[in-house]
Short mmCIF file of C-alpha atoms in Angstrom, two decimals:
data_model
loop_
_atom_site.label_atom_id
_atom_site.label_comp_id
_atom_site.label_asym_id
_atom_site.label_seq_id
_atom_site.Cartn_x
_atom_site.Cartn_y
_atom_site.Cartn_z
CA MET A 1 -13.72 3.36 -156.61
CA VAL A 2 -10.48 5.59 -156.57
CA ASN A 3 -10.77 7.75 -153.57
CA THR A 4 -7.80 10.28 -154.50
CA LEU A 5 -6.81 12.35 -157.39
CA GLU A 6 -3.09 11.17 -156.83
CA GLY A 7 -4.35 7.76 -157.09
CA LYS A 8 -5.37 8.53 -160.76
CA GLU A 9 -1.98 10.36 -162.18
CA ASP A 10 -0.35 7.13 -163.32
CA ALA A 11 -3.45 5.65 -164.80
CA ALA A 12 -3.67 5.66 -168.61
CA PRO A 13 -6.24 7.82 -169.95
CA ASP A 14 -9.59 6.32 -171.22
CA GLU A 15 -9.95 6.47 -174.93
CA PRO A 16 -12.09 9.70 -176.26
CA PRO A 17 -15.24 9.00 -177.90
CA LYS A 18 -13.94 8.06 -181.56
CA GLY A 19 -14.78 10.74 -184.57
CA PRO A 20 -13.23 11.42 -187.97
CA ALA A 21 -10.93 13.71 -186.34
CA ALA A 22 -10.68 12.75 -182.75
CA GLY A 23 -7.01 13.34 -181.41
CA ASP A 24 -5.21 13.85 -184.90
CA SER A 25 -4.61 17.68 -184.09
CA ALA A 26 -1.78 19.16 -182.39
CA TYR A 27 -4.23 21.29 -180.65
CA SER A 28 -6.47 18.07 -179.56
CA THR A 29 -8.07 18.24 -176.05
CA PRO A 30 -9.04 14.40 -175.27
CA LEU A 31 -11.19 13.60 -172.49
CA THR A 32 -8.79 12.13 -169.65
CA ALA A 33 -9.64 9.71 -167.28
CA GLY A 34 -12.81 10.17 -165.37
CA VAL A 35 -13.60 9.76 -161.53
CA TRP A 36 -13.97 6.13 -161.91
CA PRO A 37 -11.20 4.01 -163.20
CA GLY A 38 -12.05 1.96 -166.40
CA VAL A 39 -15.17 3.80 -167.35
CA LEU A 40 -15.13 6.72 -169.73
CA PRO A 41 -17.70 8.96 -167.92
CA GLY A 42 -20.84 9.39 -170.06
CA LEU A 43 -20.65 5.70 -171.18
CA PRO A 44 -21.53 3.65 -168.28
CA PHE A 45 -23.15 0.90 -170.19
CA SER A 46 -22.10 -1.62 -167.58
CA PRO A 47 -23.26 -1.28 -164.11
CA PRO A 48 -21.67 1.39 -162.44
CA PRO A 49 -19.58 0.72 -159.44
CA ALA A 50 -20.57 0.02 -156.21
CA GLY A 51 -20.90 2.76 -153.58
CA LEU A 52 -21.31 6.31 -153.92
CA HIS A 53 -22.62 7.49 -157.24
CA PRO A 54 -24.12 10.83 -158.28
CA ASN A 55 -27.33 9.80 -159.55
CA ARG A 56 -28.07 7.50 -156.70
CA ASP A 57 -27.82 10.92 -154.75
CA ASP A 58 -29.66 13.12 -157.08
CA ARG A 59 -31.88 10.55 -158.83
CA ILE A 60 -32.38 12.53 -162.15
CA LYS A 61 -34.55 10.05 -164.21
CA LEU A 62 -32.56 11.05 -167.74
CA TRP A 63 -29.07 11.29 -166.49
CA LEU A 64 -27.39 12.20 -169.87
CA ASP A 65 -26.42 15.82 -170.13
CA GLU A 66 -25.03 15.18 -166.59
CA GLN A 67 -22.37 12.33 -167.90
CA ILE A 68 -21.27 14.68 -170.58
CA TRP A 69 -20.52 17.93 -168.73
CA GLY A 70 -21.46 17.48 -165.02
CA HIS A 71 -24.14 18.03 -162.60
CA ARG A 72 -24.55 20.96 -163.58
CA LEU A 73 -24.13 23.73 -166.05
CA TRP A 74 -26.75 25.90 -165.35
CA ASP A 75 -27.82 28.65 -167.67
CA SER A 76 -30.06 30.63 -165.09
CA GLN A 77 -27.40 31.28 -163.09
CA SER A 78 -25.50 34.77 -163.82
CA PRO A 79 -21.70 34.84 -163.93
CA TRP A 80 -21.82 36.79 -160.50
CA LEU A 81 -24.04 34.09 -158.82
CA ILE A 82 -21.68 31.50 -160.09
CA PHE A 83 -18.98 33.25 -158.31
CA LEU A 84 -20.92 33.91 -155.18
CA GLU A 85 -21.72 29.99 -155.09
CA PHE A 86 -18.11 29.29 -155.60
CA LEU A 87 -17.08 31.35 -152.87
CA ASN A 88 -19.59 29.80 -150.49
CA VAL A 89 -18.00 26.30 -151.16
CA ALA A 90 -14.64 27.65 -150.75
CA GLU A 91 -15.65 29.19 -147.61
CA ALA A 92 -16.90 26.04 -146.36
CA CYS A 93 -14.07 23.91 -147.28
CA GLU A 94 -11.56 26.35 -145.79
CA ARG A 95 -13.47 26.10 -142.45
CA GLN A 96 -12.85 22.20 -142.75
CA GLY A 97 -9.35 22.73 -143.53
CA LYS A 98 -9.49 21.18 -147.09
CA LEU A 99 -9.52 24.33 -149.45
CA LEU A 100 -8.86 23.28 -153.01
CA THR A 101 -8.30 19.73 -152.15
CA ASP A 102 -9.77 17.14 -153.99
CA GLU A 103 -9.18 13.98 -151.92
CA ALA A 104 -12.64 12.30 -153.13
CA PRO A 105 -13.69 13.17 -156.81
CA TYR A 106 -17.00 12.50 -155.69
CA PRO A 107 -18.78 13.68 -153.82
CA LEU A 108 -17.86 17.39 -152.73
CA ILE A 109 -19.24 17.61 -149.11
CA TYR A 110 -19.32 20.99 -147.61
CA ARG A 111 -21.50 22.83 -145.22
CA PRO A 112 -22.32 26.61 -146.04
CA ARG A 113 -23.80 29.41 -144.03
CA ARG A 114 -27.17 30.52 -143.81
CA ARG A 115 -26.71 33.91 -142.12
CA MET A 116 -30.24 34.41 -141.29
CA PHE A 117 -29.70 37.23 -138.83
CA LEU A 118 -27.82 39.16 -141.65
CA ARG A 119 -30.68 38.58 -144.12
CA ASN A 120 -33.59 39.28 -141.92
CA ILE A 121 -31.76 42.83 -141.18
CA LEU A 122 -30.65 43.88 -144.77
CA PHE A 123 -33.47 42.14 -146.84
CA TYR A 124 -36.53 41.62 -144.88
CA SER A 125 -37.16 44.17 -142.26
CA ASP A 126 -38.52 46.95 -144.14
CA ASP A 127 -38.91 49.63 -141.33
CA ILE A 128 -35.51 50.45 -140.16
CA ASP A 129 -35.34 53.73 -141.72
CA ARG A 130 -38.88 54.65 -140.54
CA VAL A 131 -38.05 53.87 -137.05
CA ALA A 132 -35.12 55.96 -137.40
CA GLU A 133 -36.94 59.03 -138.73
CA GLU A 134 -39.97 58.80 -136.05
CA HIS A 135 -37.46 58.34 -132.98
CA GLY A 136 -34.84 60.81 -132.30
CA ASP A 137 -34.20 59.22 -129.03
CA SER A 138 -31.94 56.22 -129.81
CA ARG A 139 -33.19 54.23 -126.80
CA ARG A 140 -36.90 54.24 -128.06
CA ALA A 141 -35.76 53.47 -131.45
CA TRP A 142 -34.09 50.49 -130.47
CA ASP A 143 -36.90 49.31 -128.17
CA GLU A 144 -39.52 49.74 -131.00
CA TRP A 145 -37.40 47.98 -133.68
CA LEU A 146 -36.07 45.14 -131.69
CA MET A 147 -39.67 44.43 -130.34
CA ARG A 148 -40.72 44.39 -134.10
CA ILE A 149 -37.83 41.84 -135.24
CA GLN A 150 -38.20 39.60 -133.00
CA ASP A 151 -42.05 38.87 -133.70
CA THR A 152 -41.31 38.85 -137.50
CA ALA A 153 -38.10 37.54 -138.12
CA ILE A 154 -38.14 34.32 -140.12
CA GLY A 155 -35.84 31.30 -139.98
CA ILE A 156 -34.20 31.76 -136.47
CA PRO A 157 -35.16 29.63 -133.72
CA ARG A 158 -34.29 32.19 -131.06
CA PRO A 159 -34.59 35.74 -132.66
CA ASP A 160 -32.48 37.76 -130.01
CA PHE A 161 -31.17 40.66 -131.84
CA ASN A 162 -30.09 42.77 -128.61
CA TYR A 163 -26.35 42.09 -129.46
CA LEU A 164 -26.86 45.18 -131.80
CA ARG A 165 -27.22 47.65 -129.14
CA SER A 166 -23.72 47.41 -128.02
CA ARG A 167 -22.11 47.33 -131.37
CA PHE A 168 -23.33 50.65 -132.65
CA TYR A 169 -23.28 54.23 -131.01
CA SER A 170 -26.52 54.78 -131.88
CA TYR A 171 -29.59 53.60 -133.66
CA THR A 172 -29.14 55.97 -136.17
CA ASP A 173 -25.71 54.78 -136.94
CA PHE A 174 -27.11 51.20 -137.27
CA ALA A 175 -29.60 52.43 -139.70
CA GLU A 176 -26.97 53.99 -141.93
CA VAL A 177 -24.70 50.87 -141.89
CA VAL A 178 -27.70 49.07 -142.85
CA HIS A 179 -28.61 51.49 -146.12
CA LEU A 180 -25.17 51.05 -146.81
CA LEU A 181 -24.89 47.30 -147.12
CA ARG A 182 -28.10 47.27 -148.78
CA ALA A 183 -26.74 49.24 -151.64
CA THR A 184 -23.99 46.62 -152.17
CA ALA A 185 -26.29 43.70 -152.80
CA VAL A 186 -25.19 41.79 -156.15
CA GLU A 187 -27.74 42.33 -159.11
CA ARG A 188 -30.19 44.46 -156.81
CA GLN A 189 -31.98 45.45 -159.85
CA SER A 190 -33.32 41.82 -160.12
CA ASN A 191 -36.69 41.28 -158.32
CA LYS A 192 -35.90 38.41 -156.29
CA ARG A 193 -37.52 37.07 -153.25
CA TRP A 194 -35.71 38.51 -150.01
CA THR A 195 -34.04 34.86 -149.25
CA SER A 196 -32.25 34.92 -152.54
CA ARG A 197 -30.75 38.40 -152.31
CA PHE A 198 -26.85 38.67 -151.82
CA VAL A 199 -24.69 41.43 -150.35
CA PHE A 200 -21.65 41.75 -151.86
CA PRO A 201 -18.78 39.11 -151.15
CA PHE A 202 -16.57 41.26 -148.67
CA GLY A 203 -15.37 38.24 -146.65
CA ALA A 204 -16.41 35.26 -144.73
CA HIS A 205 -19.28 36.95 -142.85
CA ALA A 206 -20.79 38.03 -145.92
CA LEU A 207 -21.27 34.71 -147.66
CA TYR A 208 -24.34 32.58 -147.55
CA ILE A 209 -26.47 30.29 -149.99
CA ASP A 210 -29.72 30.47 -151.61
CA LEU A 211 -32.92 29.56 -149.56
CA ASN A 212 -36.56 29.73 -149.73
CA ALA A 213 -38.78 30.34 -146.94
CA THR A 214 -42.00 28.35 -146.52
CA PRO A 215 -44.38 28.02 -143.67
CA SER A 216 -42.82 24.78 -142.93
CA GLY A 217 -39.31 26.24 -142.49
CA LEU A 218 -36.19 27.08 -144.66
CA SER A 219 -35.19 25.07 -147.57
CA ARG A 220 -32.21 25.23 -150.03
CA GLU A 221 -32.78 26.22 -153.62
CA TYR A 222 -30.76 25.28 -156.74
CA ILE A 223 -32.21 28.07 -158.91
CA ASN A 224 -29.92 31.00 -158.29
CA PHE A 225 -27.15 28.76 -157.05
CA GLY A 226 -27.69 26.00 -159.58
CA ARG A 227 -24.24 23.98 -158.80
CA SER A 228 -22.40 25.85 -161.68
CA GLY A 229 -20.38 27.71 -158.98
CA GLU A 230 -19.68 23.90 -157.28
CA LEU A 231 -18.38 23.01 -160.65
CA LEU A 232 -16.11 25.75 -161.17
CA TYR A 233 -14.55 24.96 -157.43
CA LEU A 234 -14.20 21.65 -158.51
CA MET A 235 -12.25 22.73 -161.81
CA LEU A 236 -9.90 24.81 -159.68
CA ALA A 237 -9.39 21.82 -157.17
CA ARG A 238 -8.40 19.64 -160.05
CA SER A 239 -6.22 22.22 -162.15
CA SER A 240 -2.20 21.77 -161.95
CA SER A 241 -2.10 25.38 -160.16
CA ARG A 242 -4.36 24.55 -157.29
CA ASP A 243 -1.49 24.92 -154.56
CA GLN A 244 -0.61 28.09 -155.69
CA LEU A 245 -4.06 29.50 -156.12
CA ALA A 246 -4.95 28.33 -152.58
CA PRO A 247 -3.61 31.10 -150.73
CA TYR A 248 -5.28 33.67 -152.78
CA ILE A 249 -8.80 32.02 -152.46
CA ARG A 250 -8.17 31.77 -148.61
CA GLU A 251 -7.49 35.65 -148.43
CA ILE A 252 -10.79 36.03 -150.06
CA VAL A 253 -12.86 34.25 -147.95
CA SER A 254 -11.55 34.96 -144.77
CA GLY A 255 -12.68 37.58 -142.41
CA HIS A 256 -9.70 40.21 -142.42
CA GLU A 257 -11.15 43.12 -144.71
CA LYS A 258 -12.60 45.87 -142.72
CA TRP A 259 -15.80 45.65 -144.86
CA ASP A 260 -16.44 42.25 -143.76
CA ARG A 261 -15.89 43.53 -140.02
CA LEU A 262 -18.86 45.88 -140.50
CA VAL A 263 -21.03 43.07 -142.02
CA ALA A 264 -20.00 40.83 -138.89
CA ALA A 265 -21.10 43.44 -136.59
CA LEU A 266 -24.74 42.88 -137.88
CA GLN A 267 -24.53 39.17 -136.82
CA PRO A 268 -24.15 37.23 -133.36
CA GLU A 269 -21.29 34.98 -132.91
CA ASP A 270 -20.79 32.30 -135.57
CA ASP A 271 -22.56 29.02 -134.42
CA ASP A 272 -23.10 25.36 -135.89
CA ASP A 273 -26.86 26.02 -135.97
CA ASP A 274 -26.09 28.53 -138.56
CA GLN A 275 -24.86 26.01 -141.08
CA GLU A 276 -26.70 24.44 -143.87
CA ARG A 277 -26.71 20.42 -143.80
CA SER A 278 -24.48 18.89 -146.50
CA GLY A 279 -26.65 17.53 -148.99
CA ASN A 280 -26.40 15.98 -152.27
CA SER A 281 -23.22 16.99 -154.51
CA CYS A 282 -22.14 18.30 -157.70
CA TYR A 283 -20.45 15.95 -160.11
CA LEU A 284 -17.52 16.72 -162.65
CA PRO A 285 -16.77 13.79 -164.74
CA TYR A 286 -13.09 14.21 -165.65
CA LEU A 287 -10.32 14.56 -163.39
CA ARG A 288 -8.17 16.59 -165.60
CA HIS A 289 -8.87 19.12 -168.59
CA GLN A 290 -6.83 21.69 -170.01
CA ILE A 291 -9.66 24.20 -169.61
CA PHE A 292 -9.36 23.50 -165.78
CA ASP A 293 -5.53 24.55 -165.75
CA GLY A 294 -6.36 27.65 -168.08
CA LEU A 295 -8.84 28.69 -165.57
CA ALA A 296 -6.51 28.51 -162.69
CA GLU A 297 -3.65 30.09 -164.71
CA ASP A 298 -5.79 33.08 -165.70
CA TRP A 299 -7.06 33.68 -161.98
CA LEU A 300 -3.57 33.36 -160.60
CA ARG A 301 -2.47 36.36 -163.32
CA LEU A 302 -5.15 38.39 -161.94
CA PHE A 303 -4.21 37.85 -158.53
CA HIS A 304 -0.41 38.52 -159.33
CA LEU A 305 -1.71 41.97 -160.37
CA GLU A 306 -2.61 42.87 -156.93
CA LEU A 307 -5.47 45.07 -158.12
CA PRO A 308 -6.49 47.63 -155.27
CA GLY A 309 -9.66 46.56 -153.06
CA PHE A 310 -12.10 44.48 -155.00
CA ASP A 311 -11.29 45.69 -158.38
CA ALA A 312 -10.29 42.13 -159.24
CA TYR A 313 -13.51 40.38 -158.43
CA PRO A 314 -15.31 41.48 -162.13
CA HIS A 315 -12.55 40.11 -163.81
CA LEU A 316 -12.60 36.93 -161.74
CA VAL A 317 -16.38 36.66 -162.35
CA THR A 318 -15.99 37.06 -166.19
CA LEU A 319 -13.06 34.51 -166.49
CA GLY A 320 -15.02 31.97 -164.54
CA ALA A 321 -17.86 32.15 -166.74
CA LEU A 322 -15.69 32.40 -169.86
CA HIS A 323 -13.92 29.22 -169.01
CA LEU A 324 -17.36 27.35 -168.09
CA LEU A 325 -18.46 28.35 -171.69
CA ARG A 326 -15.34 27.00 -172.98
CA TYR A 327 -15.57 24.00 -171.03
CA HIS A 328 -19.31 23.44 -172.46
CA LEU A 329 -17.95 23.93 -176.11
CA SER A 330 -14.64 21.73 -175.57
CA VAL A 331 -16.18 18.77 -174.19
CA ALA A 332 -19.00 18.97 -176.94
CA SER A 333 -16.41 19.08 -179.52
CA THR A 334 -14.67 16.25 -178.40
CA TRP A 335 -17.82 14.26 -178.08
CA THR A 336 -18.63 15.12 -181.88
CA GLY A 337 -15.27 14.15 -183.25
CA GLY A 338 -13.64 17.42 -183.25
CA ASN A 339 -10.47 18.34 -181.42
CA GLY A 340 -11.67 20.00 -178.32
CA LYS A 341 -10.69 23.50 -179.47
CA PRO A 342 -13.53 25.08 -181.60
CA TYR A 343 -12.62 28.39 -182.52
CA LEU A 344 -14.34 31.57 -182.19
CA VAL A 345 -14.22 34.20 -185.15
CA CYS A 346 -14.87 37.73 -183.60
CA GLU A 347 -15.95 40.65 -185.18
CA ILE A 348 -14.52 43.87 -183.91
CA ILE A 349 -17.85 45.79 -184.32
CA ALA A 350 -17.64 47.81 -187.61
CA PRO A 351 -20.04 50.54 -188.72
CA LYS A 352 -21.50 48.28 -191.59
CA LYS A 353 -21.45 44.81 -192.48
CA THR A 354 -18.22 42.86 -193.35
CA LEU A 355 -16.85 39.43 -194.47
CA VAL A 356 -15.84 38.84 -190.83
CA ARG A 357 -19.28 39.47 -189.45
CA GLU A 358 -20.51 36.70 -191.83
CA VAL A 359 -17.86 34.48 -190.72
CA SER A 360 -18.74 35.04 -186.99
CA LEU A 361 -22.36 34.25 -187.58
CA ARG A 362 -21.60 31.12 -189.05
CA THR A 363 -18.81 29.97 -186.46
CA TYR A 364 -21.24 31.04 -183.56
CA GLY A 365 -24.08 29.20 -185.09
CA GLN A 366 -21.76 25.98 -185.63
CA ASN A 367 -20.45 26.31 -181.87
CA ASP A 368 -24.08 26.77 -180.87
CA SER A 369 -25.24 23.47 -182.24
CA LEU A 370 -22.13 21.39 -180.77
CA SER A 371 -23.82 20.57 -177.68
CA VAL A 372 -27.11 19.19 -179.39
CA ARG A 373 -24.74 16.96 -181.70
CA ALA A 374 -22.93 15.68 -178.32
CA VAL A 375 -26.36 14.56 -177.06
CA GLU A 376 -27.10 12.79 -180.22
CA GLN A 377 -23.78 11.24 -180.24
CA PHE A 378 -24.15 10.15 -176.60
CA ILE A 379 -27.35 8.21 -177.78
CA GLU A 380 -25.80 6.84 -180.86
CA ARG A 381 -22.74 5.41 -178.51
CA ILE A 382 -25.69 3.41 -176.92
CA ARG A 383 -26.98 2.14 -179.84
CA SER A 384 -23.68 0.87 -181.29
CA SER A 385 -22.73 -0.38 -177.78
CA ALA A 386 -21.84 -4.00 -177.41
CA GLU A 387 -24.41 -4.35 -174.53
CA TRP A 388 -27.57 -2.57 -176.70
CA ILE A 389 -26.50 -5.06 -179.72
CA GLN A 390 -26.49 -7.87 -177.27
CA ALA A 391 -29.72 -6.95 -175.87
CA VAL A 392 -31.41 -6.42 -179.13
CA SER A 393 -30.22 -9.76 -180.22
CA SER A 394 -31.89 -11.28 -177.31
CA GLY A 395 -35.25 -10.60 -178.32
CA GLU A 396 -35.98 -9.86 -174.64
CA PHE A 397 -37.01 -6.31 -174.27
CA ALA A 398 -36.63 -6.18 -170.60
CA GLN A 399 -32.89 -6.49 -171.44
CA CYS A 400 -32.90 -3.35 -173.72
CA GLN A 401 -34.83 -1.56 -170.82
CA GLU A 402 -32.04 -2.67 -168.28
CA VAL A 403 -29.23 -1.28 -170.30
CA LEU A 404 -31.10 2.09 -170.63
CA SER A 405 -31.60 1.82 -166.88
CA GLU A 406 -28.20 1.23 -166.03
CA ALA A 407 -26.90 3.87 -168.64
CA ILE A 408 -29.08 6.84 -168.21
CA SER A 409 -31.55 5.85 -165.60
CA TRP A 410 -34.50 5.90 -168.21
CA ASP A 411 -37.35 3.79 -168.71
CA ASP A 412 -39.82 4.16 -171.53
CA SER A 413 -41.54 0.64 -171.51
CA LYS A 414 -44.75 2.18 -171.03
CA ASN A 415 -44.54 4.01 -174.47
CA SER A 416 -42.97 1.17 -176.50
CA SER A 417 -41.43 -2.22 -176.71
CA ASP A 418 -39.28 -1.78 -180.05
CA PRO A 419 -35.79 -1.17 -179.42
CA ASP A 420 -35.55 1.45 -182.33
CA ALA A 421 -38.75 3.27 -181.24
CA VAL A 422 -37.47 3.54 -177.84
CA LEU A 423 -34.07 5.33 -178.78
CA ALA A 424 -36.22 7.70 -181.18
CA ASN A 425 -38.22 8.64 -178.22
CA LEU A 426 -35.04 8.59 -176.02
CA LYS A 427 -33.55 10.99 -178.48
CA ILE A 428 -36.73 13.26 -178.48
CA GLU A 429 -36.90 13.67 -174.51
CA ALA A 430 -33.39 14.00 -174.35
CA LEU A 431 -32.97 17.13 -176.86
CA LYS A 432 -35.93 18.78 -175.22
CA GLY A 433 -34.49 18.55 -171.77
CA HIS A 434 -31.08 19.70 -173.06
CA GLN A 435 -32.64 22.72 -174.89
CA ARG A 436 -34.14 23.89 -171.71
CA HIS A 437 -30.82 24.56 -169.87
CA ALA A 438 -27.57 22.93 -171.07
CA ALA A 439 -27.91 24.04 -174.63
CA GLN A 440 -28.39 27.78 -173.75
CA VAL A 441 -25.34 28.00 -171.66
CA HIS A 442 -23.20 29.21 -174.74
CA ARG A 443 -25.48 31.94 -175.62
CA THR A 444 -26.32 33.08 -172.12
CA TYR A 445 -22.93 33.06 -170.57
CA GLY A 446 -21.58 34.61 -173.82
CA ARG A 447 -23.93 37.55 -173.78
CA GLU A 448 -23.45 38.12 -169.69
CA ILE A 449 -19.68 38.25 -170.15
CA GLY A 450 -19.71 40.39 -173.42
CA LEU A 451 -18.67 37.87 -175.72
CA VAL A 452 -21.64 37.09 -177.67
CA SER A 453 -23.84 39.99 -179.20
CA ARG A 454 -26.33 40.69 -182.01
CA ARG A 455 -25.74 44.40 -182.10
CA GLY A 456 -26.25 45.72 -185.61
CA THR A 457 -28.08 41.99 -186.63
CA ASN A 458 -30.71 40.01 -185.70
CA ARG A 459 -28.54 37.07 -185.11
CA PHE A 460 -25.97 36.08 -182.53
CA ARG A 461 -22.13 36.44 -183.19
CA TYR A 462 -19.04 36.55 -181.33
CA ALA A 463 -18.39 40.40 -180.83
CA PRO A 464 -16.33 41.17 -177.51
CA THR A 465 -17.02 44.39 -175.45
CA ASP A 466 -14.21 46.68 -174.13
CA GLN A 467 -14.52 45.19 -170.66
CA LEU A 468 -14.04 41.64 -171.72
CA ILE A 469 -10.99 42.90 -174.01
CA LYS A 470 -9.69 44.39 -170.95
CA THR A 471 -10.21 41.34 -168.82
CA LEU A 472 -8.56 39.19 -171.43
CA LEU A 473 -5.49 41.46 -171.61
CA PHE A 474 -5.10 41.69 -167.96
CA ALA A 475 -5.23 37.91 -167.91
CA THR A 476 -2.58 37.69 -170.78
CA VAL A 477 -0.10 40.54 -170.91
CA THR A 478 2.62 40.13 -168.27
CA HIS A 479 4.71 42.40 -170.04
CA ARG A 480 4.85 44.91 -173.02
CA MET A 481 3.60 42.81 -175.86
CA GLU A 482 3.86 43.36 -179.67
CA PHE A 483 0.13 43.59 -180.89
CA GLY A 484 0.57 40.54 -183.33
CA GLU A 485 1.86 38.57 -180.39
CA PHE A 486 -1.14 39.51 -178.39
CA LEU A 487 -3.81 38.36 -181.16
CA HIS A 488 -1.72 35.20 -181.32
CA LYS A 489 -2.14 34.47 -177.55
CA LEU A 490 -5.68 35.18 -177.76
CA PHE A 491 -5.90 32.42 -180.24
CA GLU A 492 -3.75 30.14 -178.54
CA LYS A 493 -5.56 30.51 -175.07
CA TYR A 494 -9.15 31.06 -176.05
CA GLN A 495 -9.27 30.04 -179.70
CA LEU A 496 -10.63 33.78 -180.54
CA VAL A 497 -9.88 34.29 -183.97
CA ILE A 498 -9.29 38.37 -184.96
CA GLY A 499 -6.37 38.96 -187.01
CA ALA A 500 -5.35 37.47 -190.39
CA ARG A 501 -2.80 35.17 -189.15
CA GLU A 502 -5.10 33.35 -187.00
CA ALA A 503 -7.98 33.47 -189.54
CA GLU A 504 -5.77 31.78 -192.21
CA GLN A 505 -5.17 29.01 -190.04
CA VAL A 506 -8.48 28.03 -189.39
CA LEU A 507 -10.76 28.97 -192.20
CA PRO A 508 -11.17 27.63 -195.63
CA ALA A 509 -9.89 29.62 -198.63
CA ASP A 510 -13.21 30.83 -199.70
CA GLU A 511 -14.02 32.27 -196.19
CA PHE A 512 -10.65 33.72 -195.84
CA ASP A 513 -10.02 37.34 -196.98
CA SER A 514 -6.87 38.79 -195.67
CA SER A 515 -7.59 42.62 -195.99
CA ALA A 516 -11.01 42.05 -193.92
CA PHE A 517 -9.32 40.54 -191.11
CA GLN A 518 -6.38 43.14 -191.16
CA ASP A 519 -9.59 45.75 -190.76
CA ASN A 520 -10.88 43.84 -187.97
CA ALA A 521 -7.51 43.86 -186.06
CA ARG A 522 -6.79 47.25 -186.92
CA ARG A 523 -10.20 48.21 -185.16
CA LEU A 524 -9.24 46.36 -182.05
CA GLU A 525 -6.01 48.28 -182.30
CA GLN A 526 -7.87 51.48 -182.21
CA ARG A 527 -10.09 50.38 -179.25
CA LEU A 528 -6.99 49.56 -177.38
CA VAL A 529 -5.55 53.03 -177.97
CA SER A 530 -8.85 54.47 -176.59
CA LEU A 531 -8.70 52.24 -173.61
CA GLY A 532 -4.93 53.38 -172.81
CA LEU A 533 -3.75 49.77 -173.49
CA LEU A 534 -1.80 50.00 -176.67
CA ARG A 535 1.20 52.44 -177.96
CA ARG A 536 2.17 52.70 -181.43
CA LEU A 537 6.03 53.55 -181.45
CA SER A 538 6.28 53.70 -185.47
CA ASP A 539 4.12 52.47 -188.49
CA ALA A 540 5.37 49.07 -187.95
CA CYS A 541 5.51 48.88 -184.28
CA ALA A 542 2.62 48.59 -181.68
CA TYR A 543 2.79 47.37 -178.36
CA VAL A 544 0.09 46.26 -175.83
CA GLU A 545 0.70 47.36 -172.20
CA ASN A 546 -0.77 46.03 -168.99
CA PRO A 547 -0.78 49.31 -166.85
CA TYR A 548 -0.51 47.09 -163.64
CA ARG A 549 2.58 45.66 -165.24
CA LYS A 550 4.29 48.60 -166.32
CA ALA A 551 6.66 49.12 -163.51
CA GLU A 552 7.76 45.28 -163.30
CA ALA A 553 8.50 45.67 -167.22
#
């Protein structure tokens, strides 16, 4: 097994899945070498190498989606929760002195914080305000509340909260700080249990993982933190810009911000008891990918803007989810014989139905089906593999079952002993599991970041919001840029098709209407003007401007 990223740099990349158009385009994104040499991830039709292996740890009985995209892309995790999970990984790795390193492609081992004192205070103790109202005397208020919290606190072996007295001038000040921090909770409108509520990520002391409290104790949860944030971390750790990015991430997860110091005042000094034990790890199949580099470059451009305070965070959140969505589509496209860069025709919303809307609806539907086709292609690769053909020829069904067990950890021997029937059952089960989560990533992430909409229709299409457009502009425009060049940059970087020049490159003649796409681009230009991000100097000269780059330009 290869233990270092550098050890794979000179290795020849494995062949991508074959298809009618695989690798024949200048824009092709092949699947590069994977975590283990000589084995294209997703095609382990011979026994996996001895030693560490993700499915030996996670024991997923149908280990198929995970081999195509990794373990795991989780549709139930919102972009903000993905970002929080990423920060937890980064903070833990920074404590270990290995931030954004990828010395062992598998597993990713880290020990995040639990911060049960903070969580009991902010989200479990519901009588802080009542005690402040009932007692004008600070000493009596402290006595009553400390007695109650000591009896009711959950998940703390020795619940001693007396340290709080010396950190606040009065109990009223303490209650006001708690009220203030509760108001910063991420996605506080959702009705989550108290152990799954998260304060804004002001710094290291505000970061902790998702837990579930039961009578038998605390257990780690993978619903709100479903490992997509871990995948995001590994994507950045395997990007070509990881060394330039590391100082900025280190600053985020440090305890230097004054707001983070305020959160720290609610907690005792850190100790090892507060850390969650390291458990099974996520798995990212590919050591390199253009999406990894694009994500890191976009984040670097955001950091270089030096936005005030925490203003960069919403943009980082959006770009993180956008690149996970693009990774999902790119890998699926390659598996189905495409070039790894499916285009997204975006309608800049018009008051009535347009040709661009029709094309956007169609391309959304095509892209949304890519992941299902990738799963089907995986199963067809099993059918055409030398191991499966040999097992079928032997007439020994046990050999067929052995191939499936090694390839995807699946056993259907109780239902059928006919190889064709077994693969048919496999397809049904694989697609059923895929539709529940991985297939939903494209739509769910797209809607969350403002890329996908069904406004004005009953079907989904690509229709970017003003906020998404602003984020893409911040990550793209480093100097004053001509509007047409900006549209082309969006096409090159994200495969977004808005104007006529880009539409002509990717659409068949019967779907391309130059005037319709010119009108589409004109609507985007008007929106940029209203946002203060575009200036028209003459009828033929319009420039897009990044307001945070004006002085530099």
